[in-house]
CSV table of C-alpha atoms and ligand atoms in Angstrom, one decimal:
chain,number,residue,atom,x,y,z
A,1,MET,CA,-4.4,21.1,2.5
A,2,THR,CA,-5.1,20.3,6.2
A,3,PHE,CA,-2.2,19.6,8.4
A,4,ILE,CA,-2.9,17.8,11.6
A,5,THR,CA,0.0,16.7,13.8
A,6,ARG,CA,0.4,15.5,17.4
A,7,PHE,CA,2.8,15.2,20.3
A,8,ALA,CA,2.2,11.9,22.2
A,9,PRO,CA,4.3,11.6,25.3
A,10,SER,CA,3.9,8.8,27.9
A,11,PRO,CA,3.4,10.2,31.4
A,12,THR,CA,6.1,8.0,32.9
A,13,GLY,CA,8.7,10.7,33.7
A,14,PRO,CA,9.6,14.3,33.2
A,15,LEU,CA,9.8,15.9,29.8
A,16,HIS,CA,13.4,16.5,28.8
A,17,LEU,CA,15.1,18.5,26.1
A,18,GLY,CA,14.4,15.7,23.5
A,19,HIS,CA,10.7,16.0,24.2
A,20,ALA,CA,10.8,19.8,24.1
A,21,TYR,CA,12.4,19.6,20.6
A,22,SER,CA,9.8,17.1,19.3
A,23,ALA,CA,6.9,19.1,20.6
A,24,LEU,CA,8.2,22.5,19.5
A,25,LEU,CA,9.1,21.2,16.1
A,26,ALA,CA,5.6,19.7,15.6
A,27,TYR,CA,3.9,22.8,17.0
A,28,ASP,CA,6.0,25.2,14.7
A,29,MET,CA,5.1,23.0,11.7
A,30,ALA,CA,1.4,23.1,12.6
A,31,VAL,CA,1.5,26.9,13.0
A,32,ALA,CA,3.4,27.4,9.7
A,33,ALA,CA,0.9,25.2,7.9
A,34,GLY,CA,-2.1,26.9,9.5
A,35,GLY,CA,-2.9,23.5,10.8
A,36,THR,CA,-3.6,21.8,14.1
A,37,PHE,CA,-1.3,20.5,16.9
A,38,LEU,CA,-2.8,17.9,19.1
A,39,LEU,CA,-1.6,16.5,22.4
A,40,ARG,CA,-2.2,12.9,23.2
A,41,ILE,CA,-1.3,11.2,26.5
A,42,GLU,CA,0.0,7.7,25.8
A,43,ASP,CA,-0.8,6.0,29.1
A,44,ILE,CA,-1.7,2.5,28.2
A,45,ASP,CA,1.0,1.2,30.6
A,46,GLN,CA,-0.9,1.9,33.7
A,47,SER,CA,1.8,0.3,35.9
A,48,ARG,CA,4.1,3.2,34.9
A,49,ALA,CA,1.9,6.1,34.0
A,50,ARG,CA,1.3,8.7,36.8
A,51,ARG,CA,-1.1,11.6,36.9
A,52,HIS,CA,1.5,13.9,38.4
A,53,TRP,CA,3.7,13.4,35.3
A,54,GLU,CA,0.7,14.1,33.1
A,55,LYS,CA,0.2,17.4,35.0
A,56,GLN,CA,3.9,18.2,34.6
A,57,ILE,CA,3.6,17.6,30.9
A,58,PHE,CA,0.8,20.1,30.6
A,59,ASP,CA,2.6,22.7,32.6
A,60,ASP,CA,5.9,22.3,30.7
A,61,LEU,CA,4.3,22.5,27.3
A,62,ARG,CA,2.3,25.6,28.2
A,63,TRP,CA,5.4,27.2,29.6
A,64,LEU,CA,7.1,26.5,26.2
A,65,GLY,CA,4.3,28.5,24.6
A,66,ILE,CA,2.5,25.5,23.1
A,67,VAL,CA,-1.3,25.5,23.0
A,68,TRP,CA,-3.6,22.6,21.9
A,69,PRO,CA,-7.4,21.9,21.7
A,70,GLU,CA,-9.1,20.3,24.6
A,71,PRO,CA,-10.1,17.6,25.5
A,72,VAL,CA,-6.8,15.7,25.0
A,73,PHE,CA,-6.9,12.1,23.9
A,74,ARG,CA,-5.9,9.8,26.7
A,75,GLN,CA,-5.1,6.3,25.6
A,76,SER,CA,-6.5,4.8,28.9
A,77,ASP,CA,-9.9,6.1,27.7
A,78,ARG,CA,-9.7,4.3,24.4
A,79,ILE,CA,-9.4,0.7,25.5
A,80,ASP,CA,-12.7,-0.2,23.8
A,81,SER,CA,-11.4,1.1,20.4
A,82,TYR,CA,-8.3,-1.0,20.8
A,83,ARG,CA,-10.4,-4.1,21.5
A,84,VAL,CA,-12.4,-3.5,18.4
A,85,GLY,CA,-9.2,-3.1,16.3
A,86,LEU,CA,-7.7,-6.2,17.7
A,87,ASN,CA,-10.9,-8.2,17.1
A,88,TYR,CA,-10.9,-7.1,13.5
A,89,LEU,CA,-7.4,-8.3,13.0
A,90,ARG,CA,-8.2,-11.6,14.8
A,91,ALA,CA,-11.1,-12.0,12.4
A,92,LEU,CA,-8.7,-11.5,9.5
A,93,GLY,CA,-6.7,-14.4,10.8
A,94,VAL,CA,-3.5,-12.5,11.2
A,95,VAL,CA,-3.2,-12.6,15.0
A,96,TYR,CA,-2.4,-15.5,17.4
A,97,PRO,CA,-2.2,-15.8,21.2
A,98,CYS,CA,1.2,-16.1,22.9
A,99,ILE,CA,1.8,-17.4,26.4
A,100,CYS,CA,5.6,-16.9,26.3
A,101,THR,CA,7.2,-15.0,29.1
A,102,ARG,CA,10.2,-12.7,28.3
A,103,ARG,CA,12.4,-15.4,29.7
A,104,ASP,CA,10.9,-18.1,27.5
A,105,ILE,CA,11.6,-15.9,24.5
A,106,GLN,CA,15.1,-15.1,25.5
A,107,MET,CA,15.9,-18.9,26.1
A,108,ALA,CA,14.3,-19.9,22.8
A,109,SER,CA,16.0,-17.4,20.8
A,110,SER,CA,19.5,-17.9,22.2
A,111,ALA,CA,19.2,-21.7,22.0
A,112,PRO,CA,22.1,-23.2,19.9
A,113,GLN,CA,19.9,-24.5,17.2
A,114,GLU,CA,18.5,-21.1,16.6
A,115,GLY,CA,21.9,-19.7,15.8
A,116,GLY,CA,23.2,-18.0,19.0
A,117,ALA,CA,22.5,-14.5,19.9
A,118,PRO,CA,18.9,-13.3,19.8
A,119,ALA,CA,18.1,-11.0,16.9
A,120,PHE,CA,16.7,-7.5,17.6
A,121,GLY,CA,14.1,-5.6,15.6
A,122,PRO,CA,12.2,-2.4,16.1
A,123,ASP,CA,10.1,-4.1,18.8
A,124,GLY,CA,12.9,-5.8,20.6
A,125,THR,CA,13.9,-9.4,20.5
A,126,ILE,CA,12.5,-11.0,17.3
A,127,TYR,CA,9.9,-13.6,18.4
A,128,PRO,CA,11.1,-17.1,17.8
A,129,GLY,CA,7.6,-18.3,16.9
A,130,THR,CA,7.1,-20.8,19.7
A,131,CYS,CA,3.3,-20.2,20.1
A,132,LYS,CA,2.8,-20.0,16.4
A,133,ARG,CA,4.2,-23.5,16.0
A,134,HIS,CA,2.4,-24.8,19.1
A,135,PRO,CA,-0.7,-22.8,19.7
A,136,PRO,CA,-1.7,-22.7,23.3
A,137,THR,CA,-5.1,-24.3,24.2
A,138,ASN,CA,-7.3,-23.3,27.1
A,139,TYR,CA,-6.1,-19.9,27.8
A,140,ASP,CA,-7.6,-16.9,29.4
A,141,PRO,CA,-7.7,-14.2,26.7
A,142,ARG,CA,-6.8,-11.5,29.3
A,143,ALA,CA,-3.8,-13.3,30.5
A,144,VAL,CA,-2.1,-13.9,27.1
A,145,ALA,CA,-0.5,-11.6,24.6
A,146,PHE,CA,-1.7,-11.4,21.0
A,147,ARG,CA,0.9,-11.3,18.2
A,148,LEU,CA,0.7,-10.2,14.6
A,149,ASP,CA,1.4,-13.2,12.3
A,150,MET,CA,3.7,-11.2,9.9
A,151,GLU,CA,3.8,-14.0,7.4
A,152,LYS,CA,0.0,-14.2,7.0
A,153,ALA,CA,-0.3,-10.4,7.1
A,154,LEU,CA,2.1,-10.1,4.1
A,155,ALA,CA,0.3,-12.8,2.3
A,156,LEU,CA,-2.9,-11.0,2.7
A,157,LEU,CA,-1.5,-7.6,1.6
A,158,SER,CA,-0.2,-8.4,-1.8
A,159,ALA,CA,0.6,-4.8,-2.8
A,160,PRO,CA,3.9,-3.3,-1.7
A,161,LEU,CA,3.6,-1.1,1.3
A,162,SER,CA,5.3,2.3,1.6
A,163,PHE,CA,5.3,5.5,3.5
A,164,GLU,CA,6.4,9.1,2.7
A,165,GLU,CA,9.3,10.4,4.9
A,166,ALA,CA,9.6,14.1,4.9
A,167,GLY,CA,11.9,14.5,7.9
A,168,GLY,CA,14.9,15.3,5.7
A,169,GLY,CA,13.2,18.1,3.8
A,170,THR,CA,12.4,16.6,0.4
A,171,PRO,CA,9.9,13.8,0.8
A,172,GLU,CA,11.2,10.3,0.1
A,173,THR,CA,9.3,7.0,-0.3
A,174,PHE,CA,10.3,4.1,1.8
A,175,ILE,CA,9.1,0.7,0.7
A,176,LEU,CA,8.7,-2.3,3.1
A,177,ASP,CA,10.9,-5.2,2.0
A,178,PRO,CA,8.9,-8.4,2.9
A,179,GLY,CA,12.1,-10.2,3.8
A,180,TYR,CA,12.9,-7.5,6.3
A,181,ALA,CA,9.4,-7.6,7.7
A,182,ARG,CA,9.6,-11.4,8.2
A,183,ASP,CA,13.2,-11.6,9.5
A,184,GLY,CA,13.9,-8.2,10.8
A,185,ILE,CA,10.7,-7.3,12.5
A,186,GLY,CA,8.7,-10.6,13.0
A,187,ASP,CA,5.6,-11.3,15.0
A,188,VAL,CA,5.3,-8.2,17.1
A,189,VAL,CA,2.9,-7.9,20.1
A,190,LEU,CA,-0.4,-6.2,19.3
A,191,ALA,CA,-1.9,-6.7,22.7
A,192,ARG,CA,0.2,-7.1,25.8
A,193,ARG,CA,-1.3,-9.3,28.5
A,194,GLU,CA,-3.9,-7.6,30.7
A,195,MET,CA,-3.5,-4.4,28.6
A,196,GLY,CA,-5.6,-5.2,25.5
A,197,THR,CA,-3.3,-3.3,23.2
A,198,SER,CA,0.4,-2.4,22.6
A,199,TYR,CA,2.0,0.9,21.5
A,200,HIS,CA,1.9,-0.2,17.8
A,201,LEU,CA,-1.8,-1.0,17.7
A,202,ALA,CA,-2.8,2.0,19.8
A,203,VAL,CA,-0.7,4.6,17.9
A,204,VAL,CA,-2.1,3.5,14.5
A,205,LEU,CA,-5.7,3.6,15.7
A,206,ASP,CA,-5.2,6.9,17.5
A,207,ASP,CA,-3.5,8.6,14.7
A,208,ALA,CA,-6.3,7.6,12.4
A,209,ALA,CA,-9.1,8.5,14.9
A,210,GLN,CA,-7.5,11.9,15.3
A,211,GLU,CA,-7.1,12.3,11.5
A,212,VAL,CA,-3.4,13.0,11.9
A,213,THR,CA,-1.9,13.9,8.5
A,214,ASP,CA,1.7,14.3,9.6
A,215,VAL,CA,3.5,12.4,12.3
A,216,VAL,CA,6.4,14.2,13.8
A,217,ARG,CA,8.6,12.1,16.1
A,218,GLY,CA,12.2,11.0,16.8
A,219,LYS,CA,14.3,8.9,14.4
A,220,ASP,CA,14.4,6.1,17.0
A,221,LEU,CA,10.8,5.2,15.7
A,222,PHE,CA,11.7,5.1,12.0
A,223,ASP,CA,11.9,1.3,11.8
A,224,ALA,CA,8.7,0.9,13.9
A,225,THR,CA,7.0,2.8,11.1
A,226,TYR,CA,7.2,-0.4,9.0
A,227,ILE,CA,5.0,-2.1,11.6
A,228,HIS,CA,2.6,0.8,11.5
A,229,ILE,CA,2.1,0.7,7.8
A,230,VAL,CA,1.4,-3.0,7.9
A,231,LEU,CA,-1.3,-2.4,10.6
A,232,GLN,CA,-2.7,0.6,8.7
A,233,ALA,CA,-3.1,-1.5,5.5
A,234,LEU,CA,-4.7,-4.4,7.4
A,235,LEU,CA,-7.1,-2.1,9.2
A,236,GLY,CA,-7.9,-0.1,6.0
A,237,LEU,CA,-6.5,3.2,7.5
A,238,GLU,CA,-4.6,5.9,5.7
A,239,THR,CA,-0.9,6.3,6.2
A,240,PRO,CA,0.1,9.7,7.3
A,241,VAL,CA,3.3,11.5,6.1
A,242,TYR,CA,6.1,10.8,8.6
A,243,HIS,CA,8.7,13.4,9.7
A,244,HIS,CA,11.3,11.5,11.8
A,245,HIS,CA,13.6,14.1,13.4
A,246,ARG,CA,17.1,14.0,14.8
A,247,LEU,CA,17.5,13.0,18.4
A,248,ILE,CA,18.8,15.3,21.0
A,249,ARG,CA,21.9,14.0,22.7
A,250,ASP,CA,23.7,14.8,25.9
A,251,ASP,CA,27.2,16.2,26.0
A,252,SER,CA,28.8,12.7,25.6
A,253,GLY,CA,26.7,12.0,22.5
A,254,LYS,CA,24.3,9.7,24.2
A,255,ARG,CA,20.6,9.9,23.4
A,256,LEU,CA,18.4,11.4,26.2
A,257,ALA,CA,16.1,9.0,28.0
A,258,LYS,CA,13.4,9.4,30.5
A,259,ARG,CA,15.8,8.9,33.4
A,260,ASP,CA,17.9,11.9,32.3
A,261,ASP,CA,16.3,14.0,34.9
A,262,ALA,CA,19.2,16.4,34.7
A,263,ARG,CA,17.8,17.6,31.4
A,264,ALA,CA,14.2,17.8,32.6
A,265,ILE,CA,12.4,20.9,31.4
A,266,GLU,CA,11.3,21.5,35.0
A,267,LYS,CA,14.9,21.7,36.2
A,268,TYR,CA,15.7,24.3,33.5
A,269,ARG,CA,12.7,26.3,34.6
A,270,GLN,CA,13.8,26.2,38.2
A,271,GLU,CA,17.2,27.4,37.1
A,272,GLY,CA,15.6,30.5,35.4
A,273,LEU,CA,16.0,29.5,31.8
A,274,THR,CA,13.4,31.0,29.4
A,275,PRO,CA,11.5,29.1,26.6
A,276,ALA,CA,13.8,30.9,24.2
A,277,ASP,CA,16.8,29.4,25.9
A,278,ILE,CA,15.3,26.0,25.5
A,279,ARG,CA,14.7,26.6,21.8
A,280,GLN,CA,18.3,27.7,21.4
A,281,ARG,CA,19.6,24.6,23.2
A,282,VAL,CA,17.7,22.2,20.9
A,283,GLY,CA,18.7,24.2,17.8
A,284,LEU,CA,15.3,25.7,16.9
B,301,LIG,N1,4.6,7.7,23.4
B,301,LIG,C1,5.6,7.6,22.5
B,301,LIG,C2,6.9,8.0,23.1
B,301,LIG,O1,6.9,8.7,24.1
B,301,LIG,C3,5.3,8.4,21.3
B,301,LIG,C4,5.5,7.7,20.0
B,301,LIG,C5,5.0,8.4,18.7
B,301,LIG,O2,5.1,9.6,18.6
B,301,LIG,O3,4.5,7.7,17.9
B,301,LIG,O4,7.9,7.7,22.6
């Protein structure tokens, strides 16, 4: 059986130990399966993506001993494909425009009649549905966001949706509970304003376009997978097998983030550590 996986960093900062673990794990799995490891640059957020970080990613991964086929997919080159995907979903009637700002959403979801503190899902604050109830008129399609109408999407997809999780060794099936989709995920953004897409739409279209059979990524994205399987079903795409791995934490037990420059691979390289030392540090 073919095994195609990918590592998909965003070039918005240095790769740290958590990235190294994810990339090495995916690479080792591909090698063991006689499959393919792909690199994809997730640079849709052009306000944060930088070419020098991209170059640093290539350098660090090569130094770790990872190789991948060229050319690499760069999300900024795929805007047309995202537009086609979004238009397809709009034609299905499961997307609506949203003019709310972050502040509007915060205010609406913490209003007393909504029951106090805003609820959070895998995509942040759960959208209170303002623009669904009062659709904006006369808007510039580039200046608004587009949201998935989860309720309509679920109604359209009658069969239960599920994915295989193989991160724990023995594969397990996880089924999407429609109640959770409605109340715990809600109407996520599929296209951010002036961007034409969002992480969720892009990742689903890219994994399908690259024929990825196995997605290896951190546990922090486990819940987002439920969004991805809804989009895959709507778009008629296959669902890959998911391997959500443990997260690398710092000495105080906190998850590593982009700003944890202290654990940047580049820093370890300068200090004279070897790729074998990095493997040992992340438990590989
Ligand atoms: N660009 C995402 C990140 O850096 C990757 C998400 C994924 O692997 O699906 O977190």
